[in-house]
Amino acid sequence: MFAVMKTGGKQYRVEPGDTLEIEKLAAEAGETVQFNDVLMVGGDAPKVGAPHVEGAAVQAEVLGQVKGPKVVNFVRRRRKHSSKRTKGHRQQLTMIKVTEILETGADASGVKAAVGAGSAPRGDAPAPKAEAPAPKAAPKAAAAPAGGDDLTKLSGVGPKLAEKLQGAGVTSFAQIAAWTEDDIAALDEQLSIRGRIEREGWIDQAKALVAEKE
């Protein structure tokens, strides 16, 4: 008698006494497990499932956990530096020995069903993740006086950047002229302008524009 069973996404033709390596099971060496996904039972009166044969099963003894042959994966991409990678992998497998093929009565056998290691429930629930600390708020820039100036007169300030500055509370040249190092650092971080204040000389420009107004 033989049977065709399915486990780990693969199909195997087995007979009592066969030894084979299959995808890793959640079982220890010496245990007996039962495969209930039987697609066909052969013999004097063959049975073909649709897709499984009702009541049929394959029982096997777990001989141990082993590793498959090493598979080397070499990746190389054209016209890119540092793009070669060699990665080795050995698949986790379980070695079993088929002991019996049941044509009927699998539900009442009392033998533990074979379960893949990836789908077996874990004994301990995962610990809750610690909440990440809230990011520190950037220090606020000096408050703007009443009224506003056309910030696009500053070098490197377009309409979008002017809108961002106004959203951060910056609306006048007098305010910019009075900035301290702490104010500059806070706006650099808050608006991600990457040192543009000092690079473009906004403070000196603002002082000159304030003098013009006076």
Tab-separated table of C-alpha atoms in Angstrom:
chain	number	residue	atom	x	y	z
A	1	MET	CA	0.000	0.000	0.000
A	2	PHE	CA	1.119	3.557	-0.664
A	3	ALA	CA	-0.278	7.035	-0.179
A	4	VAL	CA	0.256	10.495	-1.595
A	5	MET	CA	0.299	13.074	1.205
A	6	LYS	CA	0.818	16.811	1.315
A	7	THR	CA	2.907	18.731	3.849
A	8	GLY	CA	4.883	21.958	3.725
A	9	GLY	CA	3.405	22.803	0.329
A	10	LYS	CA	4.864	19.649	-1.274
A	11	GLN	CA	3.442	16.235	-2.169
A	12	TYR	CA	5.144	12.943	-1.274
A	13	ARG	CA	4.461	9.360	-2.374
A	14	VAL	CA	5.126	7.250	0.707
A	15	GLU	CA	4.992	3.635	1.844
A	16	PRO	CA	5.416	2.155	5.332
A	17	GLY	CA	9.132	2.097	6.193
A	18	ASP	CA	10.047	5.087	3.979
A	19	THR	CA	12.378	7.698	5.449
A	20	LEU	CA	12.205	11.239	4.110
A	21	GLU	CA	13.073	14.842	4.931
A	22	ILE	CA	10.201	17.342	4.950
A	23	GLU	CA	9.648	20.972	5.922
A	24	LYS	CA	10.298	21.475	9.636
A	25	LEU	CA	7.583	20.252	12.020
A	26	ALA	CA	6.806	21.375	15.543
A	27	ALA	CA	7.714	17.977	17.034
A	28	GLU	CA	10.535	16.342	18.979
A	29	ALA	CA	12.549	13.261	18.039
A	30	GLY	CA	10.729	10.062	19.040
A	31	GLU	CA	7.231	11.522	18.705
A	32	THR	CA	4.609	9.996	16.403
A	33	VAL	CA	2.707	12.429	14.214
A	34	GLN	CA	-0.142	12.049	11.777
A	35	PHE	CA	-0.498	13.670	8.334
A	36	ASN	CA	-4.169	14.148	7.518
A	37	ASP	CA	-3.764	15.776	4.095
A	38	VAL	CA	-3.846	12.551	2.079
A	39	LEU	CA	-4.591	13.035	-1.617
A	40	MET	CA	-4.590	9.394	-2.652
A	41	VAL	CA	-4.402	5.936	-1.155
A	42	GLY	CA	-3.140	3.183	-3.463
A	43	GLY	CA	-3.435	-0.571	-3.188
A	44	ASP	CA	-5.995	-3.183	-4.156
A	45	ALA	CA	-8.794	-0.580	-4.047
A	46	PRO	CA	-7.229	2.830	-4.808
A	47	LYS	CA	-8.952	5.942	-3.489
A	48	VAL	CA	-8.461	9.395	-4.959
A	49	GLY	CA	-9.472	12.396	-2.876
A	50	ALA	CA	-11.381	15.478	-3.933
A	51	PRO	CA	-9.013	16.895	-2.873
A	52	HIS	CA	-8.497	14.750	0.282
A	53	VAL	CA	-9.414	11.168	1.053
A	54	GLU	CA	-11.920	11.202	3.918
A	55	GLY	CA	-10.670	9.390	7.033
A	56	ALA	CA	-7.243	8.578	5.561
A	57	ALA	CA	-3.941	9.527	7.188
A	58	VAL	CA	-0.233	8.771	7.225
A	59	GLN	CA	1.477	8.203	10.555
A	60	ALA	CA	5.215	8.641	10.995
A	61	GLU	CA	7.882	8.704	13.682
A	62	VAL	CA	10.005	11.843	14.002
A	63	LEU	CA	13.667	10.856	13.776
A	64	GLY	CA	15.116	14.341	14.335
A	65	GLN	CA	15.576	17.900	13.117
A	66	VAL	CA	18.189	18.379	10.373
A	67	LYS	CA	19.430	21.009	7.933
A	68	GLY	CA	19.257	20.782	4.168
A	69	PRO	CA	22.223	21.317	1.812
A	70	LYS	CA	23.715	24.801	1.693
A	71	VAL	CA	22.240	27.011	-1.017
A	72	VAL	CA	24.380	29.957	-2.173
A	73	ASN	CA	22.607	33.000	-3.561
A	74	PHE	CA	24.873	35.425	-5.486
A	75	VAL	CA	23.393	38.798	-6.425
A	76	ARG	CA	25.151	41.193	-8.774
A	77	ARG	CA	23.729	44.396	-10.222
A	78	ARG	CA	25.158	46.092	-13.276
A	79	ARG	CA	26.705	49.562	-13.213
A	80	LYS	CA	26.528	49.980	-9.440
A	81	HIS	CA	29.300	49.964	-6.881
A	82	SER	CA	29.253	47.635	-3.874
A	83	SER	CA	26.385	45.642	-5.350
A	84	LYS	CA	27.754	42.097	-5.134
A	85	ARG	CA	26.411	39.904	-2.344
A	86	THR	CA	26.801	36.233	-1.531
A	87	LYS	CA	24.321	34.745	0.927
A	88	GLY	CA	24.253	31.143	2.156
A	89	HIS	CA	21.145	29.373	3.460
A	90	ARG	CA	20.410	25.921	4.892
A	91	GLN	CA	16.736	25.002	5.131
A	92	GLN	CA	15.451	23.616	8.449
A	93	LEU	CA	14.010	20.126	7.859
A	94	THR	CA	12.506	17.269	9.861
A	95	MET	CA	13.448	13.643	9.182
A	96	ILE	CA	10.570	11.184	9.556
A	97	LYS	CA	9.975	7.460	9.092
A	98	VAL	CA	6.547	6.374	7.814
A	99	THR	CA	5.101	3.756	10.162
A	100	GLU	CA	1.502	3.258	9.022
A	101	ILE	CA	-1.028	4.276	6.375
A	102	LEU	CA	-4.632	4.488	7.538
A	103	GLU	CA	-7.366	4.122	4.924
A	104	THR	CA	-10.077	5.028	7.458
A	105	GLY	CA	-10.447	6.052	11.098
A	106	ALA	CA	-7.875	8.858	11.149
A	107	ASP	CA	-10.127	11.048	13.327
A	108	ALA	CA	-10.255	8.410	16.094
A	109	SER	CA	-6.562	7.442	16.052
A	110	GLY	CA	-5.597	9.804	18.895
A	111	VAL	CA	-2.233	10.600	17.263
A	112	LYS	CA	-1.078	14.208	17.264
A	113	ALA	CA	-1.520	15.971	13.910
A	114	ALA	CA	1.661	17.098	12.159
A	115	VAL	CA	2.003	20.898	12.336
A	116	GLY	CA	4.608	23.020	10.622
A	117	ALA	CA	7.032	24.835	12.920
A	118	GLY	CA	6.053	28.203	11.436
A	119	SER	CA	2.357	27.750	12.279
A	120	ALA	CA	2.764	26.281	15.781
A	121	PRO	CA	1.558	28.571	18.614
A	122	ARG	CA	4.283	29.893	20.899
A	123	GLY	CA	4.186	29.214	24.593
A	124	ASP	CA	4.884	32.741	25.748
A	125	ALA	CA	3.028	35.788	24.552
A	126	PRO	CA	5.309	38.479	23.173
A	127	ALA	CA	6.145	41.262	25.607
A	128	PRO	CA	4.431	44.565	24.840
A	129	LYS	CA	6.639	47.036	23.057
A	130	ALA	CA	7.771	50.016	25.064
A	131	GLU	CA	6.337	53.248	23.833
A	132	ALA	CA	8.871	55.539	22.203
A	133	PRO	CA	9.408	58.815	24.055
A	134	ALA	CA	7.668	61.787	22.512
A	135	PRO	CA	10.004	63.979	20.445
A	136	LYS	CA	11.100	67.176	22.103
A	137	ALA	CA	9.460	70.305	20.752
A	138	ALA	CA	11.786	72.774	19.095
A	139	PRO	CA	12.186	76.058	20.995
A	140	LYS	CA	9.921	78.784	19.696
A	141	ALA	CA	11.372	81.742	17.828
A	142	ALA	CA	10.840	85.267	19.132
A	143	ALA	CA	7.284	86.526	18.818
A	144	ALA	CA	6.519	88.670	15.784
A	145	PRO	CA	5.407	92.290	16.216
A	146	ALA	CA	2.123	93.543	14.803
A	147	GLY	CA	2.064	93.771	11.001
A	148	GLY	CA	4.129	91.746	8.547
A	149	ASP	CA	6.855	92.202	5.941
A	150	ASP	CA	7.413	90.621	2.551
A	151	LEU	CA	9.840	87.872	3.573
A	152	THR	CA	10.535	86.991	-0.067
A	153	LYS	CA	12.835	90.039	-0.196
A	154	LEU	CA	15.388	87.933	1.697
A	155	SER	CA	17.875	86.022	-0.432
A	156	GLY	CA	16.788	82.422	-1.031
A	157	VAL	CA	13.262	82.890	0.376
A	158	GLY	CA	10.483	82.012	-2.060
A	159	PRO	CA	6.724	81.958	-1.491
A	160	LYS	CA	6.729	78.434	-0.037
A	161	LEU	CA	9.560	79.116	2.407
A	162	ALA	CA	7.963	82.447	3.362
A	163	GLU	CA	4.761	80.550	4.156
A	164	LYS	CA	6.691	78.092	6.333
A	165	LEU	CA	8.389	80.942	8.194
A	166	GLN	CA	5.058	82.641	8.809
A	167	GLY	CA	3.668	79.346	10.093
A	168	ALA	CA	6.549	79.277	12.591
A	169	GLY	CA	5.645	82.785	13.777
A	170	VAL	CA	8.170	84.758	11.718
A	171	THR	CA	6.478	87.711	9.990
A	172	SER	CA	8.810	90.744	10.094
A	173	PHE	CA	12.367	91.811	9.284
A	174	ALA	CA	12.717	93.340	12.767
A	175	GLN	CA	12.035	89.936	14.262
A	176	ILE	CA	14.676	88.280	12.073
A	177	ALA	CA	17.204	91.025	12.855
A	178	ALA	CA	16.803	90.226	16.573
A	179	TRP	CA	17.352	86.468	16.263
A	180	THR	CA	19.800	84.825	18.664
A	181	GLU	CA	21.864	81.682	18.064
A	182	ASP	CA	19.221	79.681	19.930
A	183	ASP	CA	16.482	81.035	17.639
A	184	ILE	CA	18.530	80.101	14.553
A	185	ALA	CA	19.173	76.579	15.832
A	186	ALA	CA	15.496	76.095	16.688
A	187	LEU	CA	14.301	77.181	13.234
A	188	ASP	CA	16.971	75.076	11.501
A	189	GLU	CA	15.586	72.007	13.260
A	190	GLN	CA	11.907	72.950	13.016
A	191	LEU	CA	11.883	73.873	9.308
A	192	SER	CA	14.820	71.729	8.088
A	193	ILE	CA	16.434	74.689	6.308
A	194	ARG	CA	19.949	73.301	6.857
A	195	GLY	CA	21.901	76.397	7.840
A	196	ARG	CA	20.351	78.630	5.181
A	197	ILE	CA	19.850	81.484	7.684
A	198	GLU	CA	23.578	81.964	8.198
A	199	ARG	CA	24.587	80.925	4.687
A	200	GLU	CA	22.318	83.511	3.032
A	201	GLY	CA	22.954	86.177	5.684
A	202	TRP	CA	19.293	86.732	6.536
A	203	ILE	CA	20.020	88.635	9.758
A	204	ASP	CA	22.248	91.202	8.045
A	205	GLN	CA	19.732	91.525	5.194
A	206	ALA	CA	16.908	91.992	7.689
A	207	LYS	CA	18.825	94.699	9.547
A	208	ALA	CA	19.414	96.544	6.266
A	209	LEU	CA	15.725	96.296	5.316
A	210	VAL	CA	14.676	97.558	8.744
A	211	ALA	CA	17.051	100.544	8.321
A	212	GLU	CA	15.494	101.313	4.916
A	213	LYS	CA	12.034	101.440	6.440
A	214	GLU	CA	13.187	103.875	9.089
